[in-house]
PDB file of C-alpha atoms in Angstrom:
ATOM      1  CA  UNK D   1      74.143  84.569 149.628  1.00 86.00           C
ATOM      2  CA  UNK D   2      72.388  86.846 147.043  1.00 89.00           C
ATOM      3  CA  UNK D   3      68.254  87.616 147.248  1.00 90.00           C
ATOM      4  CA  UNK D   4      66.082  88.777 144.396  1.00 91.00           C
ATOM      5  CA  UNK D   5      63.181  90.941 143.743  1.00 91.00           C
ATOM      6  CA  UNK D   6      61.891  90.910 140.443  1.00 91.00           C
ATOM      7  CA  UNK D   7      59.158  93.064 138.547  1.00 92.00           C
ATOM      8  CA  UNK D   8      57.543  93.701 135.688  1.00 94.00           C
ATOM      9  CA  UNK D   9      56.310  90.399 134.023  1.00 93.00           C
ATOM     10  CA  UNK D  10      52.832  90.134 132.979  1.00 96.00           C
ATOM     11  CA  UNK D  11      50.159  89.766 130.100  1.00 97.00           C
ATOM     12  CA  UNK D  12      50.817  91.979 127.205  1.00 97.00           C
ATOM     13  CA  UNK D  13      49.524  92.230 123.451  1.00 98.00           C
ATOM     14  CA  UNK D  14      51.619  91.393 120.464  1.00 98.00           C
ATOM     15  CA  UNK D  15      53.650  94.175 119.309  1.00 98.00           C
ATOM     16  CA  UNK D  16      53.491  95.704 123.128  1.00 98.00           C
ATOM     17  CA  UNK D  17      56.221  96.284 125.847  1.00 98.00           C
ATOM     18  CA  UNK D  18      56.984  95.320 128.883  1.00 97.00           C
ATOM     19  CA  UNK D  19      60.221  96.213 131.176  1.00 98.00           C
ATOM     20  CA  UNK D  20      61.480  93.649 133.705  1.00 97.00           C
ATOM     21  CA  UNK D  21      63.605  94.598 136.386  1.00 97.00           C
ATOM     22  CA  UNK D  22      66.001  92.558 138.886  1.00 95.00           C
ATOM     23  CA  UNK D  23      67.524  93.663 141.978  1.00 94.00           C
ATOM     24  CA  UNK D  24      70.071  91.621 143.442  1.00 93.00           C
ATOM     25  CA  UNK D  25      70.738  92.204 147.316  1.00 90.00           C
ATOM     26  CA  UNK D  26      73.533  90.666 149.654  1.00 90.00           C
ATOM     27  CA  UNK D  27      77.071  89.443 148.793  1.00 88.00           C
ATOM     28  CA  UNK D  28      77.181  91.458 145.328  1.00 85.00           C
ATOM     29  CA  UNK D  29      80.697  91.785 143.670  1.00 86.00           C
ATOM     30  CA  UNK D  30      81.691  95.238 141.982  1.00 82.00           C
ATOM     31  CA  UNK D  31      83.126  92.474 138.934  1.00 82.00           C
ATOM     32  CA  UNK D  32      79.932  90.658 137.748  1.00 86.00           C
ATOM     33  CA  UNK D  33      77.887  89.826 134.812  1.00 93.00           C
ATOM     34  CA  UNK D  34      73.944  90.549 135.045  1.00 94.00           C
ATOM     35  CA  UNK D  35      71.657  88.505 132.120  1.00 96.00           C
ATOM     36  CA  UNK D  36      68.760  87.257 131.956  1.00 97.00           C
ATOM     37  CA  UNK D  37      67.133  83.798 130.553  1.00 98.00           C
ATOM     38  CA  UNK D  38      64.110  82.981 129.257  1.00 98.00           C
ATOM     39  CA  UNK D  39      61.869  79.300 129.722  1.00 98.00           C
ATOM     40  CA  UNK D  40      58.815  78.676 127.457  1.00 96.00           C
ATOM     41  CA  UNK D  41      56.490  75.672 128.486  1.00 92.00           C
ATOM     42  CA  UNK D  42      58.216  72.517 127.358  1.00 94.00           C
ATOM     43  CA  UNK D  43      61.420  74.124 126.067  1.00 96.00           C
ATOM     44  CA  UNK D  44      64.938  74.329 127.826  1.00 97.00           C
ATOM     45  CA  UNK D  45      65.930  77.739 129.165  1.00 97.00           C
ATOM     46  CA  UNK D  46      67.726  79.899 126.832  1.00 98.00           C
ATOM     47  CA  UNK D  47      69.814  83.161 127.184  1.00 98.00           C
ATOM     48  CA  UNK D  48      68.223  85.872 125.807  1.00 98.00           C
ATOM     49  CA  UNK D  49      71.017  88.993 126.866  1.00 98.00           C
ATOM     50  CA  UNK D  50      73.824  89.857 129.461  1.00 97.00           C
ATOM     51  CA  UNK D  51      75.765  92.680 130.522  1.00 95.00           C
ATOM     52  CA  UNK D  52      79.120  92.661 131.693  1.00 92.00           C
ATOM     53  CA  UNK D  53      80.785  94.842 134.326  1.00 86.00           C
ATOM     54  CA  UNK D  54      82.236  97.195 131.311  1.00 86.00           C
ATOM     55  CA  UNK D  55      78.820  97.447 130.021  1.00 89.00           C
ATOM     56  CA  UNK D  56      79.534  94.941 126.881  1.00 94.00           C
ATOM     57  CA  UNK D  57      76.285  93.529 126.110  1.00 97.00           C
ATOM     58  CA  UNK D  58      75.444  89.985 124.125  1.00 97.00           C
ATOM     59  CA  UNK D  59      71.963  89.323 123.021  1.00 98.00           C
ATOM     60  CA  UNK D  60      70.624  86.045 121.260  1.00 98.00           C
ATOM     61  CA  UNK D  61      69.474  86.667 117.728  1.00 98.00           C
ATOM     62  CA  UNK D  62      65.766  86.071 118.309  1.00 97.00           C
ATOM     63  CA  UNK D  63      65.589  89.319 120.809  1.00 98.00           C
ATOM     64  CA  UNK D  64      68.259  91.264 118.864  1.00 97.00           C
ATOM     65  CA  UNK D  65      66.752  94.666 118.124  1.00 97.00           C
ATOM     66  CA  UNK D  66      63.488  94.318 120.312  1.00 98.00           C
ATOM     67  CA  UNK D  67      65.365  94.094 123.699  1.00 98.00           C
ATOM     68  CA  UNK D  68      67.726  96.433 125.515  1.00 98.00           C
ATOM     69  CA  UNK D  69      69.087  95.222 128.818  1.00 97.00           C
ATOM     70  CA  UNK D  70      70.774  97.821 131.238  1.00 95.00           C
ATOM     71  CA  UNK D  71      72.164  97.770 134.628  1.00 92.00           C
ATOM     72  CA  UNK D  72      72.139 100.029 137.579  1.00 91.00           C
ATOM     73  CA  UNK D  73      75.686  99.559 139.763  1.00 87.00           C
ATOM     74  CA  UNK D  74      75.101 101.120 142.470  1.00 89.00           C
ATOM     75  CA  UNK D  75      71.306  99.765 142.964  1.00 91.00           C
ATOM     76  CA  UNK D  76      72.823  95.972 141.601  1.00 90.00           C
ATOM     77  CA  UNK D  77      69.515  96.395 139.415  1.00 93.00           C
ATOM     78  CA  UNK D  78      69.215  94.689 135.961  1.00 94.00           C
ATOM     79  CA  UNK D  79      66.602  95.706 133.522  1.00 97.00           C
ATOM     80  CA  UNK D  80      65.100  93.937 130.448  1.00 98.00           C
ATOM     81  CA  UNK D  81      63.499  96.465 127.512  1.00 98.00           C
ATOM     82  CA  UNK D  82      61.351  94.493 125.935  1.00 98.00           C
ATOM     83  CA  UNK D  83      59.135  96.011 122.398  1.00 98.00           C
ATOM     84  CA  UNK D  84      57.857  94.728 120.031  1.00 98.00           C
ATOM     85  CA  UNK D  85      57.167  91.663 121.436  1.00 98.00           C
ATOM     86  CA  UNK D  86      55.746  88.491 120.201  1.00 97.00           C
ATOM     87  CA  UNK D  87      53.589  85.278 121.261  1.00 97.00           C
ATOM     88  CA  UNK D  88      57.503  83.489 120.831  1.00 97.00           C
ATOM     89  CA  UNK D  89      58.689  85.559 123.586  1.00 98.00           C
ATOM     90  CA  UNK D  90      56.101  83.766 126.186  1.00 98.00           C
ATOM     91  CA  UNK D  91      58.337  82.749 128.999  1.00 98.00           C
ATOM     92  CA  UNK D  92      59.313  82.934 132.429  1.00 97.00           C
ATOM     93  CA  UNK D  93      62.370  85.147 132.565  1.00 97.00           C
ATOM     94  CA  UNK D  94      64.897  84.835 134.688  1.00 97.00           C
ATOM     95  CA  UNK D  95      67.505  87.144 136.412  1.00 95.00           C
ATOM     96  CA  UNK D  96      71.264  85.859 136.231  1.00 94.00           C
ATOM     97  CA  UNK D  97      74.365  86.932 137.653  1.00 94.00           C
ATOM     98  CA  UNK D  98      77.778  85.118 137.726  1.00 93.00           C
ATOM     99  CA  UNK D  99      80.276  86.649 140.087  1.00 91.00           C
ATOM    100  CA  UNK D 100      83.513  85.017 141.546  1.00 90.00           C
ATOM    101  CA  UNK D 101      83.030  81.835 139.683  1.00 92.00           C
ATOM    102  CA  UNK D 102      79.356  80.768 140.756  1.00 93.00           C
ATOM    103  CA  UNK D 103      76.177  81.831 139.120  1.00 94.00           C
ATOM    104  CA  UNK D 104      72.953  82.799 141.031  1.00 94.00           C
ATOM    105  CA  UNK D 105      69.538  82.564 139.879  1.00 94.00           C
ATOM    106  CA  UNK D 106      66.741  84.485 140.354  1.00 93.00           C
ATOM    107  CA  UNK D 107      62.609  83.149 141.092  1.00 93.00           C
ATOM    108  CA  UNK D 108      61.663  84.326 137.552  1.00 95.00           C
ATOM    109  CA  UNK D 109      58.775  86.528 136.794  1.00 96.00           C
ATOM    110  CA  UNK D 110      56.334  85.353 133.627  1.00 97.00           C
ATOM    111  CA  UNK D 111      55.701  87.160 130.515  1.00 98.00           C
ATOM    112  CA  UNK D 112      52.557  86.612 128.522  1.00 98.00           C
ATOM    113  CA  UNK D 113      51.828  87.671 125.073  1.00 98.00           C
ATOM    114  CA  UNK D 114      48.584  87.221 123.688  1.00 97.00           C
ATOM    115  CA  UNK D 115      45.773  88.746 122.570  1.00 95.00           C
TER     116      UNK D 115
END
């Protein structure tokens, strides 16, 4: 069983920043890939960037540039970067991690940008 505590979501102005991060806690495997997804209101959730246990990282073209995800091993702690951001990115986000063939979600955390 993994547990979650996320931070860092909130209400934020276009062109601001905000930094999510993700701890996961429990059955954690030293061979794992962190991400995270996003879900806007009405829309299907999407991946927005993921980190493998190398430290390869993937990141969908709309975030390319703006967002930097990270990892901390030895905390199991996934971070999300996030600048320049615009009223698009409005979402919940969600922490991900796939380890010995199943993946485990985390509760999400929202991220508003308005102004």
């Amino acid at each position: 069983q993994v547990h979650w505590a996320e931070s860092g979501g909130g209400l934020v102005q276009p062109g601001g920043s905000l930094r999510l991060s993700c701890a996961a806690s429990g059955s954690i495997s030293s061979i794992k890939t962190m991400a995270w997804y996003r879900q806007a209101p009405g829309k299907q959730r999407e991946f927005v960037a993921s980190m493998l246990t190398g430290g390869s990282t993937n990141y969908a073209d709309s975030v390319k540039g703006r967002f930097t995800i990270s990892r901390d091993n030895a905390k199991n702690t996934v971070y999300l970067q996030m600048n320049s951001l615009e009223p698009e990115d409005t979402a919940v986000y969600y922490c991900n991690l796939y380890q010995r063939m199943r993946t485990y979600w985390g509760q999400g955390t929202q991220v508003t940008v308005s102004s």
